[in-house]
CSV table of C-alpha atoms in Angstrom, one decimal:
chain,number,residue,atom,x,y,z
W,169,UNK,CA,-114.1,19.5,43.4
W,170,UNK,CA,-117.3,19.3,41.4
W,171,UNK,CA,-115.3,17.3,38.3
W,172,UNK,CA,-114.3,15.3,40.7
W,173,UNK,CA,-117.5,14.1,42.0
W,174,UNK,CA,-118.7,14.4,37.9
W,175,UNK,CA,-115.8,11.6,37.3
W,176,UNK,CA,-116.5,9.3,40.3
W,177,UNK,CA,-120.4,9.4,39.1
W,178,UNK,CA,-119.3,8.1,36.2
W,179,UNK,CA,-117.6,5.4,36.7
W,180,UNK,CA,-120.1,4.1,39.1
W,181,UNK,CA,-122.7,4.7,36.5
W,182,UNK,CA,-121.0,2.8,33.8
W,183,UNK,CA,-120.3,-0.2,36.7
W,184,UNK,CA,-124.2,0.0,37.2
W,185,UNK,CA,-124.5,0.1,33.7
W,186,UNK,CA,-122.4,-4.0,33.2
W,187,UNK,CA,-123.4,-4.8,36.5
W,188,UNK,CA,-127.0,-5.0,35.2
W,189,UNK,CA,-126.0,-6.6,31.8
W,190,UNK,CA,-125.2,-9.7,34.0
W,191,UNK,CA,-121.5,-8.9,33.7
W,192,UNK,CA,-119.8,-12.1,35.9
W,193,UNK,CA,-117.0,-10.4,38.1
W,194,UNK,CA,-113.8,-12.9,38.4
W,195,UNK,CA,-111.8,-13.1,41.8
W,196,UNK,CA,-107.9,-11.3,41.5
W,197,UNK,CA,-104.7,-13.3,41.3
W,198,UNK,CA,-103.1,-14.6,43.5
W,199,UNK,CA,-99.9,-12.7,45.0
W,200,UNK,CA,-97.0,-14.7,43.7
W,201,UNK,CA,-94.4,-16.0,46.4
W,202,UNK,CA,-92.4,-13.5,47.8
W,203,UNK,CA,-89.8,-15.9,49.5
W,204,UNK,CA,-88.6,-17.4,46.2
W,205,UNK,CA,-85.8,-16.7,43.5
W,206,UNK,CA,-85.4,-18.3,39.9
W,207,UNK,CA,-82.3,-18.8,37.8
W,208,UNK,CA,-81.2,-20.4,34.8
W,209,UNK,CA,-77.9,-22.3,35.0
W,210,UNK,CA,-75.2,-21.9,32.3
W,211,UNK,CA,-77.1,-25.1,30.5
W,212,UNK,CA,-80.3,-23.1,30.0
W,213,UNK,CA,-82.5,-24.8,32.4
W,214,UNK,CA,-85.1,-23.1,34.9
W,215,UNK,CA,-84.5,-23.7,38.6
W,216,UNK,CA,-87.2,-22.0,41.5
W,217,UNK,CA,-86.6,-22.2,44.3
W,218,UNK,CA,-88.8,-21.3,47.7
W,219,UNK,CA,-87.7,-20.6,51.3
């Protein structure tokens, strides 16, 4: 248990550590649709489609 606690101090020092370097945080992507397929036909070309 006491690594443990070692290892999570850690990280949060070294997040301490850029957070006080001015380090600019950037917001997560976007989940991609989950109600839509893609395909190529037997030409080659890209089709999506959503639902």
């Amino acid at each position: 248990p006491l690594m443990t606690l070692k290892v999570i101090g850690g990280i949060h020092w070294e997040a301490l550590r850029l957070w006080m370097k001015g380090l600019k945080l950037q917001p997560g992507h976007e989940h991609p649709d989950t109600n839509a397929i893609s395909w190529r036909d037997q030409q080659g070309d890209m089709h999506h489609e959503k639902f």
